[in-house]
Coordinates of C-alpha atoms and ligand atoms in Angstrom, one line a residue:
M1 CA 184.3 173.6 228.6
L2 CA 184.7 172.9 224.8
I3 CA 185.3 169.4 223.5
C4 CA 186.8 169.3 220.0
T5 CA 186.1 166.0 218.2
V6 CA 188.2 165.3 215.1
V7 CA 187.4 163.2 212.1
A8 CA 189.6 162.8 209.0
A9 CA 189.2 159.6 207.0
R10 CA 186.6 157.0 206.3
P11 CA 187.2 154.7 209.3
N12 CA 186.9 157.6 211.8
F13 CA 183.4 158.6 211.0
M14 CA 181.6 155.5 212.4
K15 CA 183.8 155.7 215.6
M16 CA 183.2 159.3 216.3
A17 CA 179.5 159.6 215.3
P18 CA 178.1 158.0 218.5
I19 CA 180.4 160.2 220.6
V20 CA 179.3 163.4 218.9
E21 CA 175.7 162.2 219.4
E22 CA 176.3 161.6 223.1
L23 CA 177.9 165.0 223.6
Q24 CA 175.0 166.6 221.8
R25 CA 172.5 164.7 223.9
R26 CA 174.1 166.0 227.1
D27 CA 174.4 169.5 225.8
I28 CA 178.1 169.6 226.2
P29 CA 179.7 172.4 224.1
R30 CA 181.6 170.8 221.2
H31 CA 183.1 171.4 217.9
L32 CA 183.5 168.9 215.1
V33 CA 186.6 169.4 213.0
H34 CA 187.2 167.5 209.7
T35 CA 190.8 167.6 208.6
G36 CA 189.8 166.7 205.0
Q37 CA 192.2 163.7 204.7
H38 CA 189.4 162.0 202.9
Y39 CA 187.4 164.5 200.9
D40 CA 185.2 163.1 198.1
A41 CA 181.6 162.2 198.6
A42 CA 182.1 158.5 198.4
M43 CA 184.9 158.5 201.1
S44 CA 183.5 161.2 203.3
G45 CA 180.3 163.2 202.6
V46 CA 177.9 160.3 202.4
F47 CA 179.0 159.0 205.8
F48 CA 177.9 162.3 207.5
D49 CA 174.4 161.9 205.9
E50 CA 174.0 158.2 206.8
L51 CA 175.4 158.4 210.3
G52 CA 173.3 161.4 211.1
M53 CA 176.4 163.5 212.0
P54 CA 176.1 167.3 211.9
A55 CA 178.1 169.1 209.3
P56 CA 181.7 169.8 210.6
D57 CA 182.1 173.2 212.3
F58 CA 185.5 173.5 210.7
H59 CA 187.0 171.9 207.6
L60 CA 190.8 172.0 207.3
G61 CA 190.9 170.8 203.7
V62 CA 194.3 169.1 203.9
G63 CA 193.6 166.5 201.1
S64 CA 196.1 163.9 199.9
G65 CA 199.9 164.0 199.7
T66 CA 202.9 162.1 201.0
H67 CA 202.8 161.1 204.7
A68 CA 205.0 164.1 205.6
Q69 CA 203.0 166.6 203.5
Q70 CA 199.6 165.4 204.8
T71 CA 200.8 165.3 208.4
A72 CA 202.4 168.7 208.2
R73 CA 199.3 170.3 206.7
V74 CA 197.2 169.0 209.5
L75 CA 199.7 170.2 212.1
T76 CA 199.6 173.8 210.9
A77 CA 195.9 174.0 210.1
F78 CA 194.9 172.4 213.4
E79 CA 197.2 174.6 215.4
D80 CA 195.4 177.7 213.9
Y81 CA 192.1 176.2 215.0
C82 CA 193.3 175.4 218.5
V83 CA 194.9 178.8 219.1
E84 CA 191.8 180.5 218.0
H85 CA 189.2 178.3 219.8
K86 CA 191.1 177.0 222.8
P87 CA 189.3 173.7 223.3
T88 CA 189.5 172.1 226.7
M89 CA 190.1 168.6 225.2
V90 CA 190.7 167.2 221.8
V91 CA 189.2 163.8 221.0
V92 CA 190.8 161.8 218.2
A93 CA 190.1 158.3 216.9
G94 CA 191.9 155.4 215.3
D95 CA 195.3 155.5 213.6
V96 CA 195.3 157.7 210.5
N97 CA 197.8 160.4 209.8
S98 CA 195.4 163.1 211.0
T99 CA 194.9 161.3 214.4
A100 CA 198.6 161.5 215.2
A101 CA 199.0 165.1 213.8
C102 CA 196.1 166.5 215.8
A103 CA 197.2 164.8 219.0
L104 CA 200.7 166.3 218.6
T105 CA 199.4 169.8 217.9
A106 CA 197.1 169.7 220.9
A107 CA 199.6 168.2 223.3
K108 CA 202.2 170.8 222.5
L109 CA 199.7 173.5 223.2
G110 CA 198.9 171.9 226.6
I111 CA 195.5 170.8 225.6
A112 CA 194.3 167.4 226.9
V113 CA 194.0 164.7 224.3
A114 CA 191.7 161.7 224.5
H115 CA 192.4 158.8 222.1
V116 CA 189.5 156.5 221.1
E117 CA 190.7 153.0 220.1
A118 CA 193.9 153.3 222.1
G119 CA 196.4 150.5 222.8
L120 CA 196.0 148.4 219.6
R121 CA 199.4 147.1 218.4
S122 CA 200.3 145.0 215.3
F123 CA 204.0 145.1 216.5
D124 CA 204.8 145.8 212.8
R125 CA 206.4 149.2 212.5
S126 CA 206.4 149.1 208.7
M127 CA 202.7 150.0 208.9
P128 CA 202.2 153.8 209.0
E129 CA 199.1 153.2 211.2
E130 CA 201.2 151.4 213.9
L131 CA 203.5 154.5 214.1
N132 CA 200.4 156.7 214.3
R133 CA 199.0 154.6 217.1
I134 CA 202.1 154.6 219.2
V135 CA 202.6 158.4 218.9
T136 CA 199.0 159.2 219.6
D137 CA 198.8 156.9 222.7
H138 CA 201.9 158.4 224.2
L139 CA 200.6 162.0 223.8
S140 CA 197.1 161.3 225.2
S141 CA 195.9 161.9 228.7
L142 CA 192.8 159.7 228.4
L143 CA 193.1 156.4 226.5
F144 CA 189.9 154.6 225.6
T145 CA 190.6 150.9 224.8
T146 CA 188.3 148.6 222.8
E147 CA 189.7 145.2 223.9
E148 CA 191.8 143.7 226.7
S149 CA 195.0 143.5 224.5
G150 CA 194.9 147.3 224.4
N151 CA 195.0 147.6 228.2
R152 CA 198.0 145.2 228.4
N153 CA 199.9 146.9 225.6
L154 CA 199.6 150.3 227.1
C155 CA 200.7 149.1 230.6
R156 CA 203.6 147.3 229.0
E157 CA 204.6 150.6 227.4
G158 CA 204.6 152.4 230.8
I159 CA 201.3 154.3 230.5
D160 CA 199.7 154.9 233.9
S161 CA 196.7 152.7 234.3
S162 CA 194.7 155.5 235.8
R163 CA 194.6 157.1 232.3
I164 CA 193.4 154.0 230.6
C165 CA 189.6 153.5 230.3
F166 CA 188.3 150.2 228.9
A167 CA 185.3 151.6 227.2
G168 CA 184.5 149.1 224.5
N169 CA 184.0 149.6 220.8
C170 CA 182.3 152.8 219.5
M171 CA 182.3 151.4 215.9
V172 CA 180.0 148.7 217.2
D173 CA 177.7 151.4 218.6
S174 CA 177.2 152.7 215.1
L175 CA 176.8 149.2 213.7
R176 CA 174.0 148.3 216.2
S177 CA 172.2 151.6 215.5
H178 CA 172.2 151.1 211.7
E179 CA 172.1 147.3 211.2
Q180 CA 168.3 147.0 210.8
E181 CA 168.1 149.9 208.3
A182 CA 171.1 148.5 206.4
L183 CA 169.4 145.1 206.0
R184 CA 166.0 146.7 205.1
R185 CA 167.7 148.3 202.1
A186 CA 168.9 144.8 200.9
P187 CA 171.9 146.2 198.9
W188 CA 172.7 142.8 197.4
K189 CA 169.5 142.9 195.3
N190 CA 170.9 145.7 192.9
L191 CA 174.0 143.6 192.5
G192 CA 172.2 140.4 191.4
V193 CA 173.5 138.3 194.2
E194 CA 171.7 136.2 196.9
P195 CA 172.0 136.8 200.6
N196 CA 174.6 134.4 202.2
G197 CA 175.7 133.5 198.7
Y198 CA 178.6 135.8 197.9
A199 CA 182.0 136.8 199.0
L200 CA 182.9 140.4 199.8
I201 CA 186.5 141.7 199.4
T202 CA 188.3 144.9 200.3
L203 CA 191.9 145.8 199.9
H204 CA 193.8 149.0 200.5
R205 CA 196.9 148.4 202.8
P206 CA 200.1 149.5 201.1
S207 CA 201.5 146.0 201.9
N208 CA 198.8 144.5 199.6
V209 CA 198.2 147.1 196.9
D210 CA 201.5 148.9 196.5
C211 CA 203.4 145.8 195.2
E212 CA 202.1 144.9 191.8
E213 CA 202.9 141.2 192.1
R214 CA 201.1 140.9 195.4
L215 CA 198.0 142.8 194.1
Q216 CA 198.0 140.7 191.0
A217 CA 198.2 137.5 193.1
L218 CA 195.3 138.7 195.3
V219 CA 193.1 139.5 192.3
G220 CA 194.0 136.0 191.0
V221 CA 192.7 134.5 194.3
A222 CA 189.5 136.6 194.1
S223 CA 189.0 135.4 190.5
R224 CA 189.3 131.7 191.5
I225 CA 186.8 132.2 194.4
A226 CA 184.5 133.9 191.8
M227 CA 184.4 130.5 190.0
Q228 CA 182.6 129.1 193.1
M229 CA 180.5 132.1 194.2
P230 CA 180.0 135.7 193.1
V231 CA 182.6 138.1 194.5
L232 CA 181.9 141.8 195.2
F233 CA 184.9 144.0 195.4
P234 CA 184.2 147.7 196.4
V235 CA 187.5 149.3 195.4
H236 CA 189.3 151.9 197.6
P237 CA 190.7 154.9 195.7
R238 CA 194.3 153.9 196.6
T239 CA 193.7 150.4 195.2
R240 CA 191.8 151.7 192.1
E241 CA 194.9 153.6 190.9
K242 CA 197.0 150.5 191.2
L243 CA 194.4 148.2 189.6
F244 CA 194.3 150.4 186.5
R245 CA 197.9 149.5 185.9
L246 CA 197.4 145.8 185.9
R247 CA 196.1 143.7 183.1
I248 CA 193.2 141.9 184.7
H249 CA 191.4 138.9 183.2
A250 CA 188.7 138.4 185.8
P251 CA 185.5 136.4 185.4
A252 CA 182.2 138.4 185.2
S253 CA 181.3 137.0 188.6
L254 CA 184.0 139.2 190.2
Q255 CA 182.4 142.6 190.3
F256 CA 184.7 145.7 190.8
L257 CA 182.5 148.3 192.4
D258 CA 182.9 151.9 193.6
P259 CA 183.5 152.5 197.3
H260 CA 180.1 151.9 199.1
P261 CA 178.3 154.2 201.5
Y262 CA 178.1 153.0 205.1
L263 CA 174.6 151.5 205.1
A264 CA 175.1 149.6 201.8
F265 CA 178.4 148.2 202.9
L266 CA 177.1 147.2 206.3
G267 CA 174.2 145.4 204.6
L268 CA 176.5 143.6 202.2
M269 CA 178.8 142.6 205.1
A270 CA 175.9 141.3 207.2
R271 CA 174.7 138.9 204.5
A272 CA 178.0 137.9 203.0
R273 CA 179.0 134.2 203.1
V274 CA 182.6 135.3 203.7
V275 CA 184.5 138.5 203.9
L276 CA 188.2 138.9 202.8
T277 CA 189.9 142.1 203.9
D278 CA 193.0 143.9 205.0
S279 CA 191.0 146.6 206.9
G280 CA 191.2 146.9 210.6
G281 CA 187.6 148.0 211.2
I282 CA 186.1 145.2 209.0
Q283 CA 187.8 142.6 211.1
E284 CA 185.9 144.0 214.1
E285 CA 182.6 144.5 212.3
T286 CA 182.5 140.9 210.9
T287 CA 183.2 139.6 214.5
A288 CA 180.3 141.8 215.8
L289 CA 178.0 140.4 213.0
G290 CA 179.2 136.8 213.3
I291 CA 180.3 136.6 209.6
P292 CA 183.5 134.6 208.7
C293 CA 186.4 136.9 207.9
L294 CA 189.7 136.1 206.3
T295 CA 192.3 138.8 207.0
L296 CA 194.8 139.2 204.2
R297 CA 197.6 140.2 206.4
S298 CA 200.2 138.3 208.5
N299 CA 199.4 140.2 211.7
T300 CA 196.5 142.1 213.4
E301 CA 196.4 144.7 216.0
R302 CA 192.9 143.4 216.9
P303 CA 193.6 139.9 218.5
A304 CA 190.2 139.7 220.1
T305 CA 188.7 139.2 216.6
I306 CA 190.8 136.0 216.3
E307 CA 190.7 134.8 219.9
T308 CA 186.9 135.2 220.4
G309 CA 185.6 136.4 217.0
T310 CA 185.2 135.0 213.5
N311 CA 188.4 136.2 212.1
V312 CA 191.4 134.2 210.8
L313 CA 194.7 135.6 209.6
V314 CA 195.8 134.3 206.2
G315 CA 199.4 135.6 206.1
D316 CA 201.4 135.3 202.9
D317 CA 200.3 131.8 201.8
L318 CA 197.6 132.7 199.3
D319 CA 196.9 129.0 198.4
H320 CA 195.7 128.7 202.0
I321 CA 192.9 131.3 201.3
E322 CA 191.2 129.0 198.8
N323 CA 191.4 126.0 201.3
L324 CA 189.9 128.3 204.0
V325 CA 187.1 129.4 201.7
D326 CA 186.3 125.7 200.9
Q327 CA 186.3 124.9 204.6
M328 CA 184.0 127.8 205.3
A329 CA 181.7 126.8 202.3
R330 CA 181.3 123.4 204.0
G331 CA 180.1 125.2 207.1
E332 CA 183.3 124.3 209.0
W333 CA 183.9 127.7 210.6
K334 CA 184.2 128.9 214.2
K335 CA 181.1 130.5 215.4
G336 CA 182.8 133.2 217.5
T337 CA 181.5 135.3 220.3
I338 CA 181.3 139.0 220.8
P339 CA 184.2 140.5 222.8
P340 CA 183.4 142.2 226.2
L341 CA 181.9 145.7 226.0
W342 CA 181.1 145.6 222.3
D343 CA 177.6 146.2 223.4
G344 CA 176.5 149.3 221.6
H345 CA 177.1 151.6 224.7
A346 CA 180.8 152.4 224.4
A347 CA 180.2 156.1 223.5
Q348 CA 178.3 156.6 226.7
R349 CA 181.2 155.2 228.7
V350 CA 183.6 157.5 226.7
V351 CA 181.6 160.6 227.4
N352 CA 181.0 159.6 231.1
R353 CA 184.8 159.5 231.6
I354 CA 185.4 162.7 229.6
E355 CA 182.9 164.5 231.8
A356 CA 184.4 163.0 234.9
S357 CA 187.9 164.1 234.0
L358 CA 186.9 167.6 233.1
G359 CA 184.2 168.4 235.6
G360 CA 185.6 166.7 238.7
V361 CA 182.6 164.4 238.7
R362 CA 183.3 161.0 240.3
W363 CA 183.9 158.3 237.7
T364 CA 181.8 155.2 238.5
G365 CA 182.6 153.1 235.5
P366 CA 185.0 150.2 235.2
R367 CA 188.6 150.9 236.2
I368 CA 191.7 149.1 234.9
H369 CA 193.2 147.4 237.9
S370 CA 196.6 145.7 237.8
A371 CA 194.8 142.3 238.5
R372 CA 192.9 142.7 235.2
L373 CA 196.0 143.3 233.3
H374 CA 196.9 139.7 233.2
G375 CA 199.7 139.8 235.7
L376 CA 201.2 143.1 234.6
R377 CA 201.8 145.6 237.3
P378 CA 200.8 149.2 237.3
F379 CA 202.9 151.9 235.6
H380 CA 205.7 152.5 238.1
R381 CA 206.3 148.8 238.6
C382 CA 206.2 148.0 234.9
N383 CA 209.1 150.4 234.5
R384 CA 211.2 148.9 237.2
T385 CA 210.8 145.3 235.9
R386 CA 211.9 146.2 232.4
Ligands
LIG401 C1 194.0 156.0 205.2 C2 194.6 155.6 206.5 C3 194.3 154.2 206.8 C4 192.8 153.9 206.7 C5 192.3 154.3 205.4 C6 190.9 154.0 205.2 C7 196.8 156.8 207.0 C8 198.2 156.6 207.1 N1 196.1 155.8 206.4 O1 194.6 155.3 204.1 O2 194.8 153.9 208.1 O3 192.6 152.5 207.0 O4 192.6 155.7 205.2 O5 190.4 154.4 204.0 O6 196.3 157.8 207.5 N2 191.6 159.4 197.9 C9 190.6 159.7 197.1 N3 189.4 160.2 197.7 C10 189.3 160.4 199.0 C11 190.5 160.1 199.8 C12 191.6 159.6 199.3 O7 190.6 159.5 195.9 O8 188.3 160.9 199.5 C13 192.9 158.9 197.4 C14 194.1 159.8 197.6 O9 194.2 160.7 196.6 C15 195.2 158.8 197.7 C16 194.6 157.5 198.2 O10 193.2 157.7 198.0 O11 195.8 158.6 196.4 C17 195.0 157.3 199.6 O12 194.4 158.2 200.5 P1 195.2 158.5 201.9 O13 194.4 159.4 202.7 O14 196.6 158.8 201.6 O15 195.3 157.1 202.7 P2 194.5 155.8 202.6 O16 195.3 154.8 201.8 O17 193.0 156.0 202.3

């Protein structure tokens, strides 16, 4: 047996680290392959150190490019790896270009694919991540979901419920393991802000940063919030490029920062008064931490963060953001609860199921039954009713 775990870009590292650790703990033969989609220390290297992940066994060095270039480079480089090392199963996470490319390569070579964070849908096909999610899910033989909506979406798309495993959220495993250390480091101190006294903002989605007008308007909102409380803005490389081109007149209390390492960012999130973001992962992390989150998008593929968590979708009405920030400053914000199975043990459930599927061991964890799929019927019946 050889399990190949794949990482590629910043949001993959915290999802895969607890799985790699669990495979190691059980002495299961494994390789860690880094495609190199994110490559500099701030976006990649530092995460390995802080999450305690071993160095990758293979680095494909694909780097940046257009979607087609980046995807094509992963396809060819990962095929070479698979042909040479013949893994029994390839485990991919999330929705980045490398996730879909590695799933396609493996599936065409007849290698089983397991997708961690399966079934999420924004129903917005203009997002590259949505296309990556759909492709990856339909190529996977094991689909690990993080929330109930994922189970429903996959069944609706005709995926056999026996392949779906509601495992919970591996990113929350990493968060729980590192939360205390992140707080102990008190990263807000170096930035001259008080715990629970600042806003934290991140932006990198093409829909927010590729259009100059929209980015300018969002920086305007951040500047106005900065009149009420300090605003910290760790800038993603994609956003940095675009910001350079804008003429920004921001108050000094809006601090543009380099991308932060995992522990520093986690510490900042855990003591923010409010977080504004367009990231998928941060919507989940703020829900796990109970911190108010304003999502600067008109949809989310993570509805549990809204239905039970602390997240609110802002949409296109930017004036609404300032009203929401005022509301939150007055303490009028939903408290939120933690979604089911975001309990710090998701990676154990993932590896249990992987072992069971490869070793013929009986799987004793939760199964997705049609009754739990909110009235949807299993695969063959779903097809017939459409
Ligand atoms: C990618 C993912 C997105 C994820 C995000 C997290 C896709 C389609 N998108 O978007 O789902 O939320 O990562 O960060 O896969 N760059 C650097 N240093 C790096 C990496 C990138 O400077 O280490 C630069 C690149 O040169 C490029 C830009 O950042 O100009 C964007 O990188 P790219 O990998 O294309 O996608 P992201 O926008 O980061």
